[in-house]
Amino acid sequence: EASSHINYLEIYVIYYALWLWGESLRGCEVLIWTDNTTAEANVRDLWGKAAFIPLLKAVWLLCVKFDVRLRPVPIRSKVNVEADSLSRQDWVVFAESVGLSKAKARALARRETWVLRELEQLVSIQAARVTDYDDWMIVKWVFDDLWMKYGPFDVDAATDLWGSNSYMRPEATWNIVKDACSVAWDLLNVYCNPPYSRIRDFLVRFLYCKQRSPMGTSAVFVLPVWDDGPGKGTYWNLVTEHPEVFRVVSEFPVGTALFTSPNQLGTSRKYAGPTKWPVVVVRVGPEPLNTVIDLSKWTSNPSLLV
């Protein structure tokens, strides 16, 4: 009975993946994205219902054998399309999610060799392109200079789950789980090299907290200069329209060796090469602002303003 329960099956997938790929994962910390809260808790604690204990023990033994650490992380079901559609054998939804036609979806349902090979090639191509375009860690001499001038910082607002792309201790970091766009910045001095896809959200969230707690809330932001012109509602418009708030304290021209990025061949980092755009560091000090910014103009996401 237990072996047919959805929670058991979710954990079994993790066991099977470790059994299948454990040797190639040796020495790694493996991120487990799951929309099943029970499986998340059971794998995190390696404990659960009595019927699940033998399976959890088998997971633990494989982790020991291959020196693998598991870190389960929740994911919303609506963004877990590929895994959900595969588990339900909904080939049409799966095919659409990976860019295949409905005709090929029907062929997948029949397990036709030619479409399986095409899917394998597609997965290989996509895997080769995997890069975290939001993970740009500033070089240490720049961070040290910012720390000396504007630190000490209480928190690094944009890191990976382990804080491995931060110079601060892991407990002083925010990440995808403890999201900077939902926590309080009030009364903190924050260092922030925000993910490029969410820069405006980070700035808006900070300003909301700054206007809520005007004395003692401060931040340093590392920003690319992406100027699309005035009136576009971009993060750069927000910065340049309020120079009395965002004070530019450092400027780096195009071609500066300024960032490292993840090394796809291992756990270390590599220099990302010369920058293709100017980069600035802006500072918002701990003193109250002399202006009030209407933040509703800069976001359509109400959760940033609560």
Tab-separated table of C-alpha atoms in Angstrom:
chain	number	residue	atom	x	y	z
A	1	GLU	CA	0.000	0.000	0.000
A	2	ALA	CA	2.777	2.425	0.946
A	3	SER	CA	4.668	1.794	-2.286
A	4	SER	CA	1.709	3.101	-4.322
A	5	HIS	CA	1.251	6.285	-2.267
A	6	ILE	CA	2.158	9.486	-4.128
A	7	ASN	CA	4.455	10.629	-1.300
A	8	TYR	CA	6.325	7.327	-1.422
A	9	LEU	CA	6.663	7.532	-5.189
A	10	GLU	CA	8.029	11.090	-4.975
A	11	ILE	CA	10.749	9.886	-2.602
A	12	TYR	CA	11.398	6.800	-4.712
A	13	VAL	CA	12.243	9.008	-7.691
A	14	ILE	CA	15.006	10.600	-5.604
A	15	TYR	CA	16.277	7.180	-4.548
A	16	TYR	CA	16.288	5.971	-8.157
A	17	ALA	CA	18.125	9.088	-9.358
A	18	LEU	CA	20.827	8.537	-6.715
A	19	TRP	CA	21.087	4.856	-7.641
A	20	LEU	CA	21.350	5.747	-11.317
A	21	TRP	CA	23.624	8.808	-11.217
A	22	GLY	CA	25.200	8.712	-7.765
A	23	GLU	CA	28.728	8.119	-9.015
A	24	SER	CA	28.643	11.181	-11.278
A	25	LEU	CA	27.197	13.247	-8.405
A	26	ARG	CA	29.924	12.232	-5.956
A	27	GLY	CA	30.893	15.049	-3.591
A	28	CYS	CA	28.046	17.311	-4.710
A	29	GLU	CA	25.134	18.965	-2.978
A	30	VAL	CA	22.051	18.153	-5.044
A	31	LEU	CA	19.099	20.507	-5.222
A	32	ILE	CA	15.770	18.649	-5.177
A	33	TRP	CA	12.906	20.787	-6.489
A	34	THR	CA	9.593	19.289	-5.393
A	35	ASP	CA	5.988	20.421	-5.143
A	36	ASN	CA	5.237	17.659	-2.628
A	37	THR	CA	5.601	19.104	0.881
A	38	THR	CA	5.655	15.683	2.560
A	39	ALA	CA	8.441	14.420	0.333
A	40	GLU	CA	10.318	17.672	0.918
A	41	ALA	CA	10.130	17.272	4.717
A	42	ASN	CA	10.889	13.535	4.669
A	43	VAL	CA	13.979	13.911	2.498
A	44	ARG	CA	15.198	16.933	4.438
A	45	ASP	CA	14.858	15.150	7.805
A	46	LEU	CA	15.374	11.591	6.481
A	47	TRP	CA	12.418	10.656	8.643
A	48	GLY	CA	8.730	10.012	8.102
A	49	LYS	CA	5.997	7.406	8.430
A	50	ALA	CA	7.097	3.931	9.468
A	51	ALA	CA	6.225	2.568	6.027
A	52	PHE	CA	8.597	5.089	4.437
A	53	ILE	CA	11.585	4.465	6.719
A	54	PRO	CA	13.172	1.611	4.674
A	55	LEU	CA	13.119	3.790	1.551
A	56	LEU	CA	14.486	6.821	3.407
A	57	LYS	CA	17.213	4.613	4.871
A	58	ALA	CA	18.109	3.480	1.340
A	59	VAL	CA	18.321	7.144	0.263
A	60	TRP	CA	20.603	7.881	3.224
A	61	LEU	CA	22.872	4.915	2.438
A	62	LEU	CA	23.291	6.107	-1.157
A	63	CYS	CA	24.088	9.614	0.077
A	64	VAL	CA	26.804	8.151	2.315
A	65	LYS	CA	28.127	5.894	-0.427
A	66	PHE	CA	28.498	8.699	-2.949
A	67	ASP	CA	29.167	11.563	-0.496
A	68	VAL	CA	26.078	13.389	-1.742
A	69	ARG	CA	24.122	15.990	0.214
A	70	LEU	CA	20.463	16.547	-0.630
A	71	ARG	CA	18.779	19.936	-0.307
A	72	PRO	CA	15.023	19.773	-1.030
A	73	VAL	CA	13.473	23.063	-2.133
A	74	PRO	CA	9.751	23.752	-2.677
A	75	ILE	CA	8.494	24.618	-6.144
A	76	ARG	CA	4.994	25.667	-7.149
A	77	SER	CA	3.080	23.072	-9.145
A	78	LYS	CA	2.204	25.545	-11.887
A	79	VAL	CA	5.892	25.983	-12.777
A	80	ASN	CA	6.661	22.277	-12.461
A	81	VAL	CA	5.086	21.518	-15.828
A	82	GLU	CA	7.582	19.093	-17.371
A	83	ALA	CA	7.877	16.807	-14.337
A	84	ASP	CA	4.139	16.833	-13.615
A	85	SER	CA	3.140	16.095	-17.190
A	86	LEU	CA	5.657	13.238	-17.402
A	87	SER	CA	4.409	11.711	-14.152
A	88	ARG	CA	0.825	11.904	-15.443
A	89	GLN	CA	1.900	10.749	-18.920
A	90	ASP	CA	0.213	13.794	-20.384
A	91	TRP	CA	2.273	13.771	-23.553
A	92	VAL	CA	0.543	16.731	-25.174
A	93	VAL	CA	1.319	19.075	-22.270
A	94	PHE	CA	4.862	17.732	-21.986
A	95	ALA	CA	5.513	18.083	-25.714
A	96	GLU	CA	4.260	21.659	-25.727
A	97	SER	CA	6.428	22.521	-22.703
A	98	VAL	CA	9.595	21.370	-24.486
A	99	GLY	CA	8.680	22.672	-27.925
A	100	LEU	CA	7.402	19.553	-29.680
A	101	SER	CA	4.252	19.332	-31.796
A	102	LYS	CA	1.071	17.462	-30.882
A	103	ALA	CA	1.853	14.906	-33.575
A	104	LYS	CA	5.146	14.188	-31.853
A	105	ALA	CA	3.304	14.037	-28.525
A	106	ARG	CA	1.170	11.216	-29.913
A	107	ALA	CA	4.330	9.502	-31.128
A	108	LEU	CA	5.799	9.870	-27.634
A	109	ALA	CA	2.718	8.196	-26.190
A	110	ARG	CA	3.352	5.253	-28.542
A	111	ARG	CA	7.064	5.241	-27.541
A	112	GLU	CA	8.128	5.525	-31.161
A	113	THR	CA	11.905	5.316	-31.458
A	114	TRP	CA	12.391	8.252	-33.806
A	115	VAL	CA	10.679	10.779	-31.528
A	116	LEU	CA	12.446	9.426	-28.438
A	117	ARG	CA	15.752	10.043	-30.206
A	118	GLU	CA	14.660	13.547	-31.168
A	119	LEU	CA	13.669	14.251	-27.561
A	120	GLU	CA	17.027	12.956	-26.340
A	121	GLN	CA	18.828	15.276	-28.757
A	122	LEU	CA	16.660	18.212	-27.665
A	123	VAL	CA	17.416	17.555	-23.991
A	124	SER	CA	21.157	17.309	-24.744
A	125	ILE	CA	21.120	20.617	-26.604
A	126	GLN	CA	19.177	22.373	-23.843
A	127	ALA	CA	21.439	20.927	-21.135
A	128	ALA	CA	24.517	22.216	-22.961
A	129	ARG	CA	23.011	25.710	-22.906
A	130	VAL	CA	22.267	25.756	-19.180
A	131	THR	CA	23.800	28.869	-17.673
A	132	ASP	CA	22.692	30.932	-14.729
A	133	TYR	CA	22.555	34.386	-16.302
A	134	ASP	CA	21.592	35.873	-12.944
A	135	ASP	CA	24.695	34.652	-11.084
A	136	TRP	CA	27.370	37.344	-11.411
A	137	MET	CA	29.578	37.582	-8.321
A	138	ILE	CA	31.642	40.737	-8.040
A	139	VAL	CA	35.409	40.301	-7.619
A	140	LYS	CA	36.683	40.419	-4.070
A	141	TRP	CA	38.742	43.600	-4.258
A	142	VAL	CA	35.626	45.574	-5.225
A	143	PHE	CA	33.553	43.992	-2.454
A	144	ASP	CA	36.306	44.654	0.087
A	145	ASP	CA	36.448	48.299	-0.982
A	146	LEU	CA	32.668	48.637	-0.592
A	147	TRP	CA	32.828	46.952	2.814
A	148	MET	CA	35.528	49.358	4.007
A	149	LYS	CA	33.606	52.425	2.805
A	150	TYR	CA	29.988	51.489	3.501
A	151	GLY	CA	30.043	48.362	5.670
A	152	PRO	CA	29.767	46.356	7.664
A	153	PHE	CA	26.811	44.899	5.788
A	154	ASP	CA	24.148	42.995	7.685
A	155	VAL	CA	23.122	40.825	4.771
A	156	ASP	CA	23.874	39.947	1.146
A	157	ALA	CA	20.476	40.182	-0.537
A	158	ALA	CA	21.019	38.015	-3.626
A	159	THR	CA	22.901	34.731	-3.340
A	160	ASP	CA	22.425	31.098	-4.210
A	161	LEU	CA	20.937	28.709	-1.653
A	162	TRP	CA	24.286	27.964	-0.037
A	163	GLY	CA	25.724	31.471	-0.075
A	164	SER	CA	28.567	30.162	-2.221
A	165	ASN	CA	28.503	33.271	-4.427
A	166	SER	CA	28.828	35.617	-1.459
A	167	TYR	CA	31.720	36.818	0.680
A	168	MET	CA	29.450	36.861	3.723
A	169	ARG	CA	28.579	33.998	6.043
A	170	PRO	CA	25.659	31.837	4.788
A	171	GLU	CA	23.307	32.871	7.595
A	172	ALA	CA	23.694	36.498	6.476
A	173	THR	CA	22.354	35.859	2.973
A	174	TRP	CA	18.999	35.950	1.214
A	175	ASN	CA	18.184	33.616	-1.658
A	176	ILE	CA	15.365	32.046	-3.641
A	177	VAL	CA	13.857	30.593	-0.451
A	178	LYS	CA	14.350	33.641	1.776
A	179	ASP	CA	13.481	36.022	-1.011
A	180	ALA	CA	14.687	39.615	-0.754
A	181	CYS	CA	11.478	40.742	-2.445
A	182	SER	CA	9.333	39.460	0.409
A	183	VAL	CA	11.458	40.008	3.542
A	184	ALA	CA	11.973	43.222	5.519
A	185	TRP	CA	15.008	45.383	4.723
A	186	ASP	CA	14.070	47.756	7.527
A	187	LEU	CA	16.948	49.013	9.711
A	188	LEU	CA	19.505	46.889	7.844
A	189	ASN	CA	22.586	47.865	5.867
A	190	VAL	CA	22.331	45.618	2.809
A	191	TYR	CA	24.771	44.688	0.055
A	192	CYS	CA	22.938	43.743	-3.135
A	193	ASN	CA	24.191	42.575	-6.517
A	194	PRO	CA	20.670	41.706	-7.723
A	195	PRO	CA	19.765	39.075	-10.304
A	196	TYR	CA	19.545	40.942	-13.597
A	197	SER	CA	16.084	39.567	-14.334
A	198	ARG	CA	14.673	41.127	-11.122
A	199	ILE	CA	16.598	44.350	-10.558
A	200	ARG	CA	13.560	46.614	-10.516
A	201	ASP	CA	11.738	44.360	-8.029
A	202	PHE	CA	14.726	44.482	-5.663
A	203	LEU	CA	14.927	48.270	-5.863
A	204	VAL	CA	11.199	48.715	-5.327
A	205	ARG	CA	11.159	46.361	-2.335
A	206	PHE	CA	14.108	48.184	-0.769
A	207	LEU	CA	12.515	51.607	-1.316
A	208	TYR	CA	9.254	50.425	0.228
A	209	CYS	CA	11.109	49.340	3.368
A	210	LYS	CA	13.242	52.497	3.321
A	211	GLN	CA	10.171	54.737	3.219
A	212	ARG	CA	8.582	52.638	5.954
A	213	SER	CA	11.708	52.851	8.158
A	214	PRO	CA	13.514	55.957	6.880
A	215	MET	CA	16.192	56.191	9.570
A	216	GLY	CA	18.784	53.402	9.563
A	217	THR	CA	17.737	51.523	6.413
A	218	SER	CA	20.506	51.594	3.806
A	219	ALA	CA	21.874	49.628	0.876
A	220	VAL	CA	24.563	49.368	-1.766
A	221	PHE	CA	23.490	48.108	-5.207
A	222	VAL	CA	25.732	46.867	-8.033
A	223	LEU	CA	23.910	47.638	-11.287
A	224	PRO	CA	24.564	47.261	-15.000
A	225	VAL	CA	23.984	50.439	-16.991
A	226	TRP	CA	21.182	49.353	-19.304
A	227	ASP	CA	19.712	52.601	-20.561
A	228	ASP	CA	16.749	52.088	-22.896
A	229	GLY	CA	15.839	55.751	-22.806
A	230	PRO	CA	13.495	57.762	-20.575
A	231	GLY	CA	9.911	56.864	-19.751
A	232	LYS	CA	10.214	53.102	-20.199
A	233	GLY	CA	9.538	52.209	-16.567
A	234	THR	CA	12.821	50.325	-16.251
A	235	TYR	CA	14.990	50.009	-13.174
A	236	TRP	CA	17.459	52.397	-14.810
A	237	ASN	CA	14.706	54.996	-15.187
A	238	LEU	CA	13.974	54.582	-11.480
A	239	VAL	CA	17.637	55.162	-10.604
A	240	THR	CA	18.260	58.092	-12.934
A	241	GLU	CA	14.992	59.862	-12.119
A	242	HIS	CA	15.969	59.925	-8.443
A	243	PRO	CA	19.688	60.809	-8.261
A	244	GLU	CA	19.081	62.372	-4.862
A	245	VAL	CA	18.174	58.869	-3.621
A	246	PHE	CA	20.540	56.641	-5.594
A	247	ARG	CA	23.987	58.190	-5.259
A	248	VAL	CA	26.548	56.761	-7.697
A	249	VAL	CA	29.673	55.945	-5.679
A	250	SER	CA	31.658	53.838	-8.179
A	251	GLU	CA	31.721	53.507	-11.949
A	252	PHE	CA	33.305	50.771	-14.054
A	253	PRO	CA	33.672	51.133	-17.832
A	254	VAL	CA	32.994	48.535	-20.497
A	255	GLY	CA	35.737	45.921	-20.547
A	256	THR	CA	36.353	45.756	-16.795
A	257	ALA	CA	37.176	42.328	-15.299
A	258	LEU	CA	34.520	42.668	-12.626
A	259	PHE	CA	32.558	39.426	-12.203
A	260	THR	CA	32.872	35.683	-11.822
A	261	SER	CA	30.231	33.183	-12.926
A	262	PRO	CA	29.541	29.508	-12.138
A	263	ASN	CA	31.927	27.024	-13.670
A	264	GLN	CA	29.733	24.409	-15.330
A	265	LEU	CA	32.564	21.862	-15.058
A	266	GLY	CA	32.671	21.914	-11.279
A	267	THR	CA	31.839	23.774	-8.109
A	268	SER	CA	34.389	26.573	-8.469
A	269	ARG	CA	33.850	29.878	-10.241
A	270	LYS	CA	35.489	31.394	-13.296
A	271	TYR	CA	36.086	34.937	-14.458
A	272	ALA	CA	33.221	36.001	-16.678
A	273	GLY	CA	35.510	38.034	-18.922
A	274	PRO	CA	35.425	41.772	-19.564
A	275	THR	CA	32.038	43.396	-19.037
A	276	LYS	CA	30.024	44.203	-22.152
A	277	TRP	CA	28.379	47.235	-20.544
A	278	PRO	CA	29.266	49.849	-17.914
A	279	VAL	CA	28.546	48.976	-14.292
A	280	VAL	CA	27.844	51.361	-11.419
A	281	VAL	CA	27.573	51.027	-7.667
A	282	VAL	CA	24.819	53.135	-6.119
A	283	ARG	CA	24.404	53.882	-2.435
A	284	VAL	CA	21.290	54.802	-0.468
A	285	GLY	CA	22.414	56.012	2.933
A	286	PRO	CA	20.838	55.469	6.364
A	287	GLU	CA	19.508	59.009	6.623
A	288	PRO	CA	15.832	59.751	5.780
A	289	LEU	CA	15.035	60.539	2.160
A	290	ASN	CA	14.135	64.071	1.157
A	291	THR	CA	11.584	62.848	-1.354
A	292	VAL	CA	8.692	60.400	-1.433
A	293	ILE	CA	8.606	58.027	-4.399
A	294	ASP	CA	5.270	56.699	-5.637
A	295	LEU	CA	6.281	53.041	-5.921
A	296	SER	CA	2.982	51.957	-7.460
A	297	LYS	CA	4.253	53.622	-10.638
A	298	TRP	CA	7.190	51.234	-10.747
A	299	THR	CA	5.567	47.864	-10.124
A	300	SER	CA	2.392	45.953	-10.826
A	301	ASN	CA	3.272	43.397	-8.136
A	302	PRO	CA	1.403	44.337	-4.938
A	303	SER	CA	3.368	41.819	-2.839
A	304	LEU	CA	6.424	44.083	-3.072
A	305	LEU	CA	4.547	46.800	-1.194
A	306	VAL	CA	3.372	44.933	1.911
